[in-house]
Structures are given as C-alpha cells and as structure tokens.
Amino acid sequence: LFIMYMAGNTISIFPAMMVGMMGWRPLQALMSLSATLKALESSSRRALQGLVFLVGNGLGLALALYKCQAMGLLPTRPSDWLAFVTPPQRMEFTGGGLIL
Amino acid sequence: AAVLSRRRQQYVGKLKFASLEASQGSKKLVVATEENVVAALNSRSGEILWRHVDKGTPEGAIDAMLIHGQDAITVSNAGRILRSWETNIGGLNWETSLDTGSFQGAALVGLPEAVKYVAVLKKAALSLHYLSNGHQKWVEHLPESESTQYQLLYSHGTGVIYVVGIVPQSHLNVLTFSVEDGEITKQVVRVAAPGLRRLQGSCGVVGEAALVCADTAARSLHACALGTEQDMRRIPLQSLELEFADDFQARILATQPSVTSASRTQFFLQLSPSHFSLLQYKQGLLSHLRDFQQAALVSFATTGEKTVAAVLTCRSELKPGSSDGLHAGSALEEARRQDSLTCSNQTYNINLYLVETGQRLLDTTITFNLEQGGAKPQQLYIQVFLKKDDSVGYRALVQTEDHMLMFLQQPGKVVWSREESLAEVVSLEMVDLPLTGAQAELEGEFGKKADGLLGMFLKRLSSQLILLQAWTAHLWKMFYDARKPRSQIKNEINIDNLARDEFNLQKMMVMVTASGKLFGIESSSGTILWKQYLRNVRPGSSFKLMVQRTTAHFPHPPQCTLLVKDKETKMSFLYVFNPIFGKRSQVAPPVLKRPILQTLLLPIMDQDYAKVLLLIDDEYKVTAFPATKNVLRQLEEIAHSIYFYLVDAEQGKLSGFRLKKDLSTEESWEVAIPTEVQRIVMVKGKRSNEHVHSQGRVMGDRSVLYKSLNPNLLAVVTESTDTHHERTFIGIYLMDGVTGRIIHSSVQKKAKGPVHMVHSENWVVYQYWNTKARRNEFTVLELYEGTEQYNATAFSSLDRPILPQVLQQSYIFPSAISAMEATITERGITSRHLLIGLPSGAILSLPKALLDPRRPEIPTEQSREENLIPYSPDVQIHAERFINYNQTISRMRGIYTAPSGLESTCLVVAYGLDIFQTRVYPSKQFDVLKDDYDYVLISSVLFGLVFATMITKRLAQVKLLNRAWR
C-alpha cells in the first residue's frame, strides 16, 4: 500500500505494472476461491473465514480500481468516449454564394 | 514511401511581344507577355532561360518591347519606366523613370552609322534616351497636344524623327525633330485628312518616309511623303480592283528591317478578316503585288538583304464558325459566330513570299495541324535565316487563341509547344483516377445485387482468378523489367494505363483556365493528358467546376460539370465532360434560358449515381440536372430542407431562399449591408467534403468542450468604403445560411483589406492589414457549444436556441500573404495546418495549433495538460516550414488542397503564374513505415528467432527423453 502511495498518479511503466499486479492478485485469489474453500474444509468457522477472504480480496480489488481511477485509467468521463461520438446528421442543405 | 514529389511548372502567359533572332544558330527568343513578364525561351526546347515577373497590376503592364542586338528595351507602367535587359543572362542593364503622360509609342532611333537612342512618344512630349545607359538626351513638348493625338513615330537613320499626330476627321500634324538637339527642324506641317479617325493600325510608314493610310469609309488609300507634302494623295481602291469588307476597319502592316535604313516599300493591306493584299508604294505609285484570300495571319521577316512575307492560310476553306454540336443552341454562340472564321479541318499552311515581287519561295511550306474543334491561330512570328546554299529557311512561332505557343520547323515539325493558358488557372478540382480492370471487377461484385449463394460464390471465384492473373502478369513484368537497365524503364503515363495507386496519391487535376481551355493533368508526373478548348468562352467569364460523379461508380464514367457565365451577356451554359479522358459527355445538359445566379450540388444521387445539381436563375427558379423522374421525386421529398443563399455584393444584400416542391423558391430571409458604408468582399461557407473526426476538445479537467459544427455557417467579410487610415475597418459576420441569423459579428477598426480567409470546422481565420500599427495581423475565431451538446444526433439550423460561444485571438504576422488554404484529409483525424502563400513565392505550412484562441496568456496546470502553447502575439515565419523550399511560385493566386487515400497525407496544388504540386503530412507520416525501415534486419531476426525456438524445442525434447531413460 505504501509503495502504491509512493508510486504516485503518473502513468509510467512501473506504477502501471504495480497497479496491474495489485488488481490481478485479488482476481486470481477470487478465481481460486473454491480451492481455498476446500483447504478450509477442516476449519469449523468455514463460512466466516471464507467471507473474510472474499472481503479482503474485494478490498484489494477496490483499492486497485481506485488507484486506476486516480491515475485516470478508467473511462468514466465523456472525454474518454469523444472519439466514438458520431457527427450529428445534417437536416438542411444550403448552397450558393456571391452572384456569379 | 516518401517519394520527393514536388513539381513546379513555370509559365509566362499570353504573348504580347516576341522577338526571334534572325540567324539559324540562335538559341533564344525574347518575349513580353500580358502577364507582365519579360522572359527568354530556349528556342530548341521551349524552356524558360530566364524570366522577370513584374507586378500583376496594370502598373507592371508592358507597353512596348524593342530589341537591339543583345539588349531588350521595355516600356512599362503606362510609359513610366524604361528598362534595358541583357538578353543572354537576363540581367537588368539599366532602368530609368520617365515623366508622366499617357504612352503612345516607342522606337529605336539610329544615326546612319549606329543605333544609339530610343525615343519615347507620350501624349504631350517626345523624349530621347541613350541606349547605353538610359540617360535622357532631350525632351521636347509637342505643340497643340491638347487637340492632336500624336500616335506615330518614325525615323530611318537620317538624323530626324518624324512624329505624326492626328486631329480626328480633320487633319494630320507632322513634326520633324532633329536627333541631335531635339529642335523642330521643319515647321508643323498640316496635312488635310478628313476621313481618318486614328493612325495606329490603319496607317503605316513605307519606303522613305511615306505615310500610307487606309480609309474604309472612302474606300481608298491615302498617301503622302512625311515632312514634304502638304496633301494626302487619294488612291481609290477600285483602281487596284480591291474592295474593303463591310464593317471591317482596314489595317496596314508595314515593315522596317533596320532602324538605320528606310522601310520597305511593300506593305500588307488587310481588307477583311481573312483577306490580305501585298501592295507596293514606290515613288508615288501604288501597285498591287499579290492577293491573299483565306489568309489567317501575315507577317514580315528579314534576314540580311532579304525580306520575306509569311502568310498563314487554312488548307481547306475558311468557314464561318459552324456549330459542331458543342453547346448547340446557346445564345452565346450566336453572338460569337459572326466574328469567328474557323478552319474546318484545322490544317494550316505557312508559305513565304518574296516581298519585292510577291513570288512564292519554293520549298518553304510548313503544314501543321491543330486539334479538332480547337482554337485558331492568333499571332505569327517568323524567324528567317539563310541556309548554306543561300536559300531561305525559317521557323515559325504561332500563338493560338487558347494561348498555346507552337514553334514550328520546316516542313511542319513541331519543335515544342507550350500551354501558356495554364498561367491563368481559375478553377481546379482533383478527381480520383479509375480503378484497374481487376480492381473494378472486384468492386463491381459488391455493387451488384445478390443473385443466389452459388452465383455469388462463382462470381467471387472468377474475380479472384482475374486478380491472380493480374498478379502473375505483374510479377512477370517485374521480372522482365529487372533484366533491363534501369534507365530504360520509364513509367510513361498515358491515358490508357491510368490507374489508381494503392493509396490514391495520384489524382487527375482538372484545371479551368481563363482562356476557356480545360486541362486534365496527372498529378504525380504533371503530364497533360487531355485538353479541351471551349471556343465560345469570352474572356472575363466566370466559371464554376463541380464533380457530379466520381470514379467510384464503375461502370458509370465519372462526370464533371462546368458552368460558364458570360460577364456581359449574363448568359450561361453547362459543359459536361469526363474528367479522366476529357471527352464531352453523352449526357445532354439542360438549356439555360435565364442567367444562372448560383448552383448547389446536392448529396442525393440519381439512379446512375450522379449527384444532383441545382441551378438557380435570376427569376429564382430552380433547374435540376440531371432531371429524371427519380431525381424529381427525391427532390420533392427533401425540398423542404434545401435552401439557397445569394449574396449580391453590388446591392449589399444577402438573401436566403427555400426550395418549394414545384422547384420554385420563396425568399425566407434577407440581410442588407448598406453599400454606402461597407461592401461585401468575400463569402465563404464550408467545404462539403470536409470530415471532422472529433466533435469536441478535451479540456485540462477532462471534460469536453463541444465544437459548434454548423454546416450551414457562412463567414461574410466586408470592407469599409472609407479608406482613410483612421476610419477604415473590416467587418466579419458569421451567419446561418438557412435562417439568416447572425451568429457573430465583429468590426475590426483601423483595418484594411485585402482580406484572406479560411473557414473550416468550427473556426475562421482571416488576415488583414492593421493601419494603426502598420502590420499584417491574423485573427482566429472559434465557435463552441459548451460542455453540453444541444442535440447530438441531428443538426438543424432551425432548432438552435443557444448561440455558440465565440472565442477570438489575434496575432501579428510578419508578411503580407497572397493565398491561404487549410489542409484537408480523408477522415479529419490528422491535425490541420494552414498553407499560406507568401508574396515571395514560398508556401508556409503553419500548424493551426498556433492560431488557437484558447492559448492562455498565463499558462496554468490545466492548459499544460491540454498542450496549449502560451500566447505570444507574433507568429514567426520559420524557413523550415516552407513546403516548396526554393521552388517559388510567382504571383500565387490560390492554393487547392485535396485528401488522399492516406489519412496522413494531403495533396496540395498552388497556382498562379506557375503551378506547383506537392504532398504535405501535417502530423508526419504516422500511417506509413519510414523510408529507412529495415525490412531485411527485422525479418531476418524474426526468422532467426522462430528457427531458434524450433531448435531449442527439439533439444529440450531430446534432453527430456534422455532424463526419462536414466
């Protein structure tokens, strides 16, 4: 987390890689949720432990998303979609000019 | 891919004066032209040896050119400036300014031993200058200059100069000046000449100072010896069995081989446009030497002792201009027919005749052909020389009506020809070249309607087969060419192998010139592929060129339409042609009975994919072309959304018209700009083929500032009628062409034209002269809707409650400009540059980002985020931004830009006296691999890696196997 803070909000290769890792780890962990739960089968408070695991990873993911947002990597503003705005259709046609 | 493709063609314009040296070995001919150019052309190749371009205004007009030895003397600026040029290298020997007074004539003056002076005749004075340095020897006032028009100047090496003036319908005044001191040696001699109106053209000096005048009204010639005789001798033409044609001002053409000796006693008398007569006036006796019927042009030429007359005749009979189907039925032609005599098969002969006897010289015929339906010869210059066997040989320079120069050699070989009408390009369009057969086949497949799965599949197979065939043929040709030495392979471009290249970088430039000649020029090589002369176009007509169908609709041929409107009769006609081959189209254009005021090219198409052209006439009725049922039905459907705007600069009126279903119009708005205060000088809409990729701009805080992209927006520029430097102003109005609503108006005080303007996307850039600060300034206006779009899906001028925000900034520009245009690309992603033609002949490519009204005075975090350059008032001219380097373009009048198939590339043509074409890359060539891209290295590394992977994989397998065994 500290490293994340230190990395700042500029976009360069290392912070981007770190953010990528930060987002990928929880995702990986969540993917392997069933395997983790299997390991916890013996435990008595299985549900709680599972929930904590889930919430922890979710928090990690949220943090990564927040970091992305802070770095401006999420397309949340209209400006991010500007390139896909189609030109408005023309309703009238005009022509003419100085009299020949 | 970045081939250096800059090409400049230089022209001189229509000839006014030309001089050919009278020797066989001479290499140059000196010309002075209507475009105020003095130049020397290489007579072997037609190339320009040197060229001097004076001002394009009447101030630079050349009034006379005299040749003496290696020097050419020119009088220009209505007789104000006398210059002497060294004709070998084109250097200026000297220049003197003369007194004011309207110029009448100039002549070299020789003493018996040498030619030393040049005499300049003005309305009220005669001055004599030394040829060596231009200094004035003397200037004398002419008596009775108020009533007398002095027009003729003559000397023949006897130490006196004769000046002949005329009082129309009354008498002639003959003055005799002494060359030495300018004294009038003889008293003013009054010669009664009641029938004469003017001297120039209808009079000539022959022999030892004998004046011969033609009097059409009295059907006779008048003659008198200058300085001695008091009376004009009247010689009736009947005595020579000749007759003047009706309504024709007879002309006399005399020749003086050398200024130190007398004129020839023989002269030409032109009796009708095609009838000349060679006469002789010797010792008071007039005799008839030879008659020339059906002659188009005559000329004299001298070499050594021999003087010959050259006569250009039509091989078949000259006929009054027959309507050969070209614009049949137009009233213009009716008017034109009277004074046009055309040669039916356009084959002409030039023959030489000995002047003393009128005998034809044997083996001196030049026969040449002009294009069918083309122009007739207008001027003839002859260069004669004596061959080794003492016979006469000659070359001829012929200028035709369409400003083409031809240099001919016996027995009819065209040594070179120049298309000088290209010095006056008035309109220009670029048309895509057609696809090759194979490409067209493939394209056509998609165009046709589906006819079953199997049919489509078979069609696809066949077209792929054709492609394969074409490819193998191409490979074979490459293989074949590779064996030949490189110099032999020439990419000759002719009309048969025209095909679009991969990136659509080569196009056909269709040029319309002021003389009424159309050209099709291939843009990469600059070769003229076709030309077509419109005979019934009078000088000063206005033109509008439109592309109705592009080459994209195979098998329909592309189609261009040219609207020509005569300035005087106001009548207009349409000329429809194929821009690739230059042929007149089979489609019959509508006959226009009323003068056409404006045109509108609609994006809707008829069933043959031709865009619909609407023409509005002076009764505000609309004619559609093509006018098929299909088109009329479509028009009826969308008539309510079609609007015209007409700008009448003379009355200061802008008006808008709405199209009704029956193709009449009703006026919907009118804006009056009082002509007492200001006059409209320019109206510019947007280019119809312009694409704007981005609908807004991203701000520093990542919100969007939407552009106000009104396609109907007009920018109107006015100039004040008061030109006092304190009170002069220019006005800018941004108006909606549909509603007439003024969206923005501003007045720039203490500013003066000429204004140059570019209107594109959501911005207008204009340039003017600031009279207070005495400098050129640019102002840029940009229109934004704000951070919200009012209606993102459709744009209607009728539904715009919110006025756009207008941002404005001005800059100082260190130079005047002569033309301005913005670059344009296929999809509008590439950043825009302004191409600015400077009077020096350079074209400056200025990024539009430098002219951005959002440039901050104090840079902030956000403006830096946006990459805005901090405001600085001056825009500098960096020489590295010149796109034409040292290939300057004289007297640039316009720049034309066209998109190419590559998004990064924009094609540029600048025209003026010269024509220059190039490509520009405003955002560098982002979509093309670099020239020095190392294909070999990269592909070898790639292959090496693949190979290494394979080897290591194999090795790893072996190792694994070994381990398993262990």
mmCIF file of N, CA and C in Angstrom, chain B residues 616-702:
data_model
loop_
_atom_site.group_PDB
_atom_site.id
_atom_site.type_symbol
_atom_site.label_atom_id
_atom_site.label_comp_id
_atom_site.label_asym_id
_atom_site.label_seq_id
_atom_site.Cartn_x
_atom_site.Cartn_y
_atom_site.Cartn_z
ATOM 1 N N ILE B 616 -29.950 27.976 -59.800
ATOM 2 C CA ILE B 616 -30.983 28.971 -59.527
ATOM 3 C C ILE B 616 -30.754 30.161 -60.460
ATOM 4 N N ASP B 617 -31.813 30.572 -61.160
ATOM 5 C CA ASP B 617 -31.650 31.634 -62.147
ATOM 6 C C ASP B 617 -32.148 32.970 -61.595
ATOM 7 N N ASP B 618 -32.123 33.987 -62.436
ATOM 8 C CA ASP B 618 -32.405 35.331 -61.921
ATOM 9 C C ASP B 618 -33.889 35.549 -61.639
ATOM 10 N N GLU B 619 -34.730 34.589 -62.003
ATOM 11 C CA GLU B 619 -36.125 34.670 -61.561
ATOM 12 C C GLU B 619 -36.338 33.788 -60.339
ATOM 13 N N TYR B 620 -35.280 33.310 -59.780
ATOM 14 C CA TYR B 620 -35.278 32.460 -58.596
ATOM 15 C C TYR B 620 -36.025 31.153 -58.842
ATOM 16 N N LYS B 621 -35.949 30.698 -60.076
ATOM 17 C CA LYS B 621 -36.490 29.373 -60.404
ATOM 18 C C LYS B 621 -35.308 28.407 -60.413
ATOM 19 N N VAL B 622 -35.592 27.180 -60.089
ATOM 20 C CA VAL B 622 -34.506 26.216 -59.963
ATOM 21 C C VAL B 622 -34.588 25.187 -61.088
ATOM 22 N N THR B 623 -33.447 24.912 -61.687
ATOM 23 C CA THR B 623 -33.346 23.865 -62.693
ATOM 24 C C THR B 623 -32.512 22.748 -62.092
ATOM 25 N N ALA B 624 -32.977 21.525 -62.254
ATOM 26 C CA ALA B 624 -32.213 20.396 -61.732
ATOM 27 C C ALA B 624 -31.510 19.708 -62.887
ATOM 28 N N PHE B 625 -30.323 19.229 -62.628
ATOM 29 C CA PHE B 625 -29.586 18.460 -63.619
ATOM 30 C C PHE B 625 -28.866 17.338 -62.898
ATOM 31 N N PRO B 626 -29.046 16.096 -63.180
ATOM 32 C CA PRO B 626 -29.981 15.540 -64.156
ATOM 33 C C PRO B 626 -31.424 15.675 -63.660
ATOM 34 N N ALA B 627 -32.350 15.731 -64.584
ATOM 35 C CA ALA B 627 -33.742 15.961 -64.215
ATOM 36 C C ALA B 627 -34.599 14.759 -64.559
ATOM 37 N N THR B 628 -34.187 13.599 -64.094
ATOM 38 C CA THR B 628 -35.000 12.410 -64.344
ATOM 39 C C THR B 628 -36.140 12.349 -63.335
ATOM 40 N N LYS B 629 -37.059 11.445 -63.572
ATOM 41 C CA LYS B 629 -38.223 11.315 -62.688
ATOM 42 C C LYS B 629 -37.792 10.967 -61.275
ATOM 43 N N ASN B 630 -36.856 10.055 -61.232
ATOM 44 C CA ASN B 630 -36.329 9.611 -59.948
ATOM 45 C C ASN B 630 -35.824 10.804 -59.127
ATOM 46 N N VAL B 631 -35.064 11.648 -59.807
ATOM 47 C CA VAL B 631 -34.490 12.805 -59.122
ATOM 48 C C VAL B 631 -35.588 13.745 -58.665
ATOM 49 N N LEU B 632 -36.549 13.989 -59.551
ATOM 50 C CA LEU B 632 -37.606 14.932 -59.202
ATOM 51 C C LEU B 632 -38.418 14.404 -58.016
ATOM 52 N N ARG B 633 -38.593 13.084 -57.971
ATOM 53 C CA ARG B 633 -39.331 12.529 -56.840
ATOM 54 C C ARG B 633 -38.534 12.724 -55.551
ATOM 55 N N GLN B 634 -37.244 12.431 -55.648
ATOM 56 C CA GLN B 634 -36.409 12.625 -54.447
ATOM 57 C C GLN B 634 -36.412 14.079 -54.013
ATOM 58 N N LEU B 635 -36.334 14.963 -55.011
ATOM 59 C CA LEU B 635 -36.300 16.392 -54.696
ATOM 60 C C LEU B 635 -37.578 16.819 -54.002
ATOM 61 N N GLU B 636 -38.691 16.284 -54.477
ATOM 62 C CA GLU B 636 -39.963 16.638 -53.876
ATOM 63 C C GLU B 636 -39.975 16.261 -52.394
ATOM 64 N N GLU B 637 -39.378 15.098 -52.138
ATOM 65 C CA GLU B 637 -39.367 14.620 -50.751
ATOM 66 C C GLU B 637 -38.532 15.518 -49.852
ATOM 67 N N ILE B 638 -37.391 15.965 -50.340
ATOM 68 C CA ILE B 638 -36.498 16.700 -49.443
ATOM 69 C C ILE B 638 -36.486 18.194 -49.738
ATOM 70 N N ALA B 639 -37.404 18.651 -50.572
ATOM 71 C CA ALA B 639 -37.384 20.066 -50.961
ATOM 72 C C ALA B 639 -37.421 20.992 -49.753
ATOM 73 N N HIS B 640 -38.144 20.584 -48.725
ATOM 74 C CA HIS B 640 -38.296 21.466 -47.559
ATOM 75 C C HIS B 640 -36.985 21.683 -46.827
ATOM 76 N N SER B 641 -35.982 20.854 -47.104
ATOM 77 C CA SER B 641 -34.722 21.019 -46.370
ATOM 78 C C SER B 641 -33.623 21.596 -47.256
ATOM 79 N N ILE B 642 -33.982 22.127 -48.414
ATOM 80 C CA ILE B 642 -32.965 22.696 -49.306
ATOM 81 C C ILE B 642 -33.111 24.218 -49.334
ATOM 82 N N TYR B 643 -32.024 24.872 -49.104
ATOM 83 C CA TYR B 643 -32.028 26.330 -49.030
ATOM 84 C C TYR B 643 -30.921 26.893 -49.910
ATOM 85 N N PHE B 644 -31.155 28.056 -50.445
ATOM 86 C CA PHE B 644 -30.134 28.767 -51.208
ATOM 87 C C PHE B 644 -29.807 30.053 -50.482
ATOM 88 N N TYR B 645 -28.590 30.489 -50.601
ATOM 89 C CA TYR B 645 -28.293 31.859 -50.181
ATOM 90 C C TYR B 645 -27.595 32.555 -51.332
ATOM 91 N N LEU B 646 -27.986 33.770 -51.570
ATOM 92 C CA LEU B 646 -27.403 34.551 -52.654
ATOM 93 C C LEU B 646 -26.864 35.838 -52.067
ATOM 94 N N VAL B 647 -25.705 36.185 -52.491
ATOM 95 C CA VAL B 647 -25.064 37.397 -51.977
ATOM 96 C C VAL B 647 -24.850 38.343 -53.142
ATOM 97 N N ASP B 648 -25.483 39.468 -53.092
ATOM 98 C CA ASP B 648 -25.331 40.465 -54.134
ATOM 99 C C ASP B 648 -24.414 41.555 -53.593
ATOM 100 N N ALA B 649 -23.161 41.527 -54.028
ATOM 101 C CA ALA B 649 -22.194 42.468 -53.466
ATOM 102 C C ALA B 649 -22.484 43.893 -53.918
ATOM 103 N N GLU B 650 -23.042 44.038 -55.118
ATOM 104 C CA GLU B 650 -23.277 45.389 -55.626
ATOM 105 C C GLU B 650 -24.362 46.102 -54.833
ATOM 106 N N GLN B 651 -25.423 45.360 -54.514
ATOM 107 C CA GLN B 651 -26.501 45.980 -53.752
ATOM 108 C C GLN B 651 -26.355 45.786 -52.250
ATOM 109 N N GLY B 652 -25.338 45.059 -51.838
ATOM 110 C CA GLY B 652 -25.138 44.845 -50.418
ATOM 111 C C GLY B 652 -26.249 44.045 -49.784
ATOM 112 N N LYS B 653 -26.666 43.020 -50.468
ATOM 113 C CA LYS B 653 -27.827 42.270 -49.999
ATOM 114 C C LYS B 653 -27.487 40.791 -49.906
ATOM 115 N N LEU B 654 -27.841 40.194 -48.779
ATOM 116 C CA LEU B 654 -27.753 38.749 -48.655
ATOM 117 C C LEU B 654 -29.163 38.232 -48.507
ATOM 118 N N SER B 655 -29.509 37.219 -49.257
ATOM 119 C CA SER B 655 -30.872 36.717 -49.121
ATOM 120 C C SER B 655 -30.878 35.204 -49.167
ATOM 121 N N GLY B 656 -31.858 34.625 -48.495
ATOM 122 C CA GLY B 656 -31.994 33.181 -48.443
ATOM 123 C C GLY B 656 -33.288 32.754 -49.102
ATOM 124 N N PHE B 657 -33.240 31.633 -49.771
ATOM 125 C CA PHE B 657 -34.418 31.144 -50.482
ATOM 126 C C PHE B 657 -34.663 29.695 -50.096
ATOM 127 N N ARG B 658 -35.933 29.364 -49.960
ATOM 128 C CA ARG B 658 -36.281 27.987 -49.647
ATOM 129 C C ARG B 658 -36.866 27.334 -50.888
ATOM 130 N N LEU B 659 -36.473 26.128 -51.122
ATOM 131 C CA LEU B 659 -36.960 25.423 -52.298
ATOM 132 C C LEU B 659 -38.352 24.876 -52.025
ATOM 133 N N LYS B 660 -39.220 25.063 -53.016
ATOM 134 C CA LYS B 660 -40.568 24.509 -52.894
ATOM 135 C C LYS B 660 -40.669 23.268 -53.774
ATOM 136 N N LYS B 661 -41.773 22.548 -53.601
ATOM 137 C CA LYS B 661 -41.880 21.247 -54.270
ATOM 138 C C LYS B 661 -41.918 21.368 -55.791
ATOM 139 N N ASP B 662 -42.435 22.478 -56.284
ATOM 140 C CA ASP B 662 -42.515 22.628 -57.746
ATOM 141 C C ASP B 662 -41.250 23.283 -58.309
ATOM 142 N N LEU B 663 -40.159 23.232 -57.562
ATOM 143 C CA LEU B 663 -38.863 23.776 -57.962
ATOM 144 C C LEU B 663 -38.865 25.294 -58.145
ATOM 145 N N SER B 664 -39.818 25.954 -57.539
ATOM 146 C CA SER B 664 -39.681 27.400 -57.434
ATOM 147 C C SER B 664 -39.167 27.676 -56.024
ATOM 148 N N THR B 665 -38.880 28.913 -55.754
ATOM 149 C CA THR B 665 -38.342 29.208 -54.425
ATOM 150 C C THR B 665 -39.122 30.347 -53.810
ATOM 151 N N GLU B 666 -39.029 30.442 -52.507
ATOM 152 C CA GLU B 666 -39.577 31.631 -51.860
ATOM 153 C C GLU B 666 -38.511 32.194 -50.933
ATOM 154 N N GLU B 667 -38.500 33.503 -50.857
ATOM 155 C CA GLU B 667 -37.476 34.145 -50.056
ATOM 156 C C GLU B 667 -37.791 33.929 -48.584
ATOM 157 N N SER B 668 -36.800 33.507 -47.855
ATOM 158 C CA SER B 668 -37.062 33.259 -46.437
ATOM 159 C C SER B 668 -36.385 34.292 -45.544
ATOM 160 N N TRP B 669 -35.308 34.883 -45.989
ATOM 161 C CA TRP B 669 -34.695 35.925 -45.170
ATOM 162 C C TRP B 669 -33.904 36.866 -46.043
ATOM 163 N N GLU B 670 -33.617 38.007 -45.506
ATOM 164 C CA GLU B 670 -32.816 38.974 -46.228
ATOM 165 C C GLU B 670 -32.049 39.821 -45.235
ATOM 166 N N VAL B 671 -30.794 40.040 -45.508
ATOM 167 C CA VAL B 671 -29.966 40.901 -44.659
ATOM 168 C C VAL B 671 -29.364 41.953 -45.568
ATOM 169 N N ALA B 672 -29.534 43.211 -45.198
ATOM 170 C CA ALA B 672 -28.974 44.277 -46.022
ATOM 171 C C ALA B 672 -27.742 44.836 -45.337
ATOM 172 N N ILE B 673 -26.693 44.983 -46.092
ATOM 173 C CA ILE B 673 -25.472 45.624 -45.593
ATOM 174 C C ILE B 673 -25.313 46.890 -46.416
ATOM 175 N N PRO B 674 -25.550 48.062 -45.817
ATOM 176 C CA PRO B 674 -25.587 49.288 -46.622
ATOM 177 C C PRO B 674 -24.288 49.499 -47.390
ATOM 178 N N THR B 675 -24.428 49.669 -48.706
ATOM 179 C CA THR B 675 -23.240 49.786 -49.543
ATOM 180 C C THR B 675 -22.543 51.135 -49.377
ATOM 181 N N GLU B 676 -23.242 52.104 -48.751
ATOM 182 C CA GLU B 676 -22.571 53.400 -48.573
ATOM 183 C C GLU B 676 -21.427 53.281 -47.574
ATOM 184 N N VAL B 677 -21.593 52.384 -46.612
ATOM 185 C CA VAL B 677 -20.614 52.281 -45.541
ATOM 186 C C VAL B 677 -19.612 51.166 -45.813
ATOM 187 N N GLN B 678 -20.119 50.034 -46.217
ATOM 188 C CA GLN B 678 -19.222 48.897 -46.411
ATOM 189 C C GLN B 678 -19.708 48.048 -47.580
ATOM 190 N N ARG B 679 -18.796 47.350 -48.154
ATOM 191 C CA ARG B 679 -19.169 46.474 -49.254
ATOM 192 C C ARG B 679 -18.694 45.053 -48.960
ATOM 193 N N ILE B 680 -19.462 44.101 -49.445
ATOM 194 C CA ILE B 680 -19.147 42.696 -49.195
ATOM 195 C C ILE B 680 -18.016 42.288 -50.137
ATOM 196 N N VAL B 681 -16.966 41.744 -49.596
ATOM 197 C CA VAL B 681 -15.868 41.326 -50.459
ATOM 198 C C VAL B 681 -15.717 39.819 -50.530
ATOM 199 N N MET B 682 -16.198 39.122 -49.537
ATOM 200 C CA MET B 682 -15.955 37.687 -49.548
ATOM 201 C C MET B 682 -17.025 36.961 -48.750
ATOM 202 N N VAL B 683 -17.457 35.847 -49.269
ATOM 203 C CA VAL B 683 -18.399 34.980 -48.554
ATOM 204 C C VAL B 683 -17.847 33.579 -48.640
ATOM 205 N N LYS B 684 -17.711 32.936 -47.506
ATOM 206 C CA LYS B 684 -17.190 31.575 -47.551
ATOM 207 C C LYS B 684 -18.011 30.651 -46.676
ATOM 208 N N GLY B 685 -18.441 29.562 -47.258
ATOM 209 C CA GLY B 685 -19.058 28.501 -46.487
ATOM 210 C C GLY B 685 -18.010 27.457 -46.177
ATOM 211 N N LYS B 686 -18.490 26.288 -45.779
ATOM 212 C CA LYS B 686 -17.530 25.222 -45.504
ATOM 213 C C LYS B 686 -17.403 24.316 -46.707
ATOM 214 N N ARG B 687 -16.306 23.614 -46.765
ATOM 215 C CA ARG B 687 -16.140 22.659 -47.858
ATOM 216 C C ARG B 687 -17.051 21.476 -47.605
ATOM 217 N N SER B 688 -17.711 21.018 -48.652
ATOM 218 C CA SER B 688 -18.715 19.971 -48.451
ATOM 219 C C SER B 688 -18.066 18.613 -48.174
ATOM 220 N N ASN B 689 -16.829 18.423 -48.625
ATOM 221 C CA ASN B 689 -16.208 17.107 -48.442
ATOM 222 C C ASN B 689 -15.385 17.029 -47.164
ATOM 223 N N GLU B 690 -15.598 17.979 -46.270
ATOM 224 C CA GLU B 690 -14.770 18.016 -45.071
ATOM 225 C C GLU B 690 -15.326 17.081 -44.002
ATOM 226 N N HIS B 691 -14.465 16.280 -43.429
ATOM 227 C CA HIS B 691 -14.857 15.413 -42.316
ATOM 228 C C HIS B 691 -14.247 15.964 -41.046
ATOM 229 N N VAL B 692 -15.023 16.014 -40.005
ATOM 230 C CA VAL B 692 -14.486 16.393 -38.709
ATOM 231 C C VAL B 692 -14.556 15.152 -37.842
ATOM 232 N N HIS B 693 -13.407 14.679 -37.437
ATOM 233 C CA HIS B 693 -13.416 13.437 -36.680
ATOM 234 C C HIS B 693 -13.861 13.663 -35.247
ATOM 235 N N SER B 694 -13.287 14.667 -34.613
ATOM 236 C CA SER B 694 -13.546 14.878 -33.193
ATOM 237 C C SER B 694 -14.617 15.944 -33.019
ATOM 238 N N GLN B 695 -15.632 15.618 -32.232
ATOM 239 C CA GLN B 695 -16.743 16.549 -32.053
ATOM 240 C C GLN B 695 -16.483 17.575 -30.963
ATOM 241 N N GLY B 696 -15.370 17.444 -30.289
ATOM 242 C CA GLY B 696 -15.107 18.389 -29.214
ATOM 243 C C GLY B 696 -13.643 18.380 -28.850
ATOM 244 N N ARG B 697 -13.329 19.160 -27.851
ATOM 245 C CA ARG B 697 -11.947 19.183 -27.385
ATOM 246 C C ARG B 697 -11.915 18.801 -25.920
ATOM 247 N N VAL B 698 -10.914 18.029 -25.571
ATOM 248 C CA VAL B 698 -10.774 17.592 -24.194
ATOM 249 C C VAL B 698 -10.051 18.678 -23.419
ATOM 250 N N MET B 699 -10.670 19.092 -22.323
ATOM 251 C CA MET B 699 -10.087 20.166 -21.534
ATOM 252 C C MET B 699 -9.120 19.570 -20.515
ATOM 253 N N GLY B 700 -8.445 20.458 -19.809
ATOM 254 C CA GLY B 700 -7.467 20.025 -18.820
ATOM 255 C C GLY B 700 -8.097 19.184 -17.728
ATOM 256 N N ASP B 701 -9.356 19.493 -17.346
ATOM 257 C CA ASP B 701 -10.006 18.723 -16.278
ATOM 258 C C ASP B 701 -10.769 17.528 -16.845
ATOM 259 N N ARG B 702 -10.488 17.174 -18.042
ATOM 260 C CA ARG B 702 -11.023 16.006 -18.727
ATOM 261 C C ARG B 702 -12.513 16.091 -19.015
#
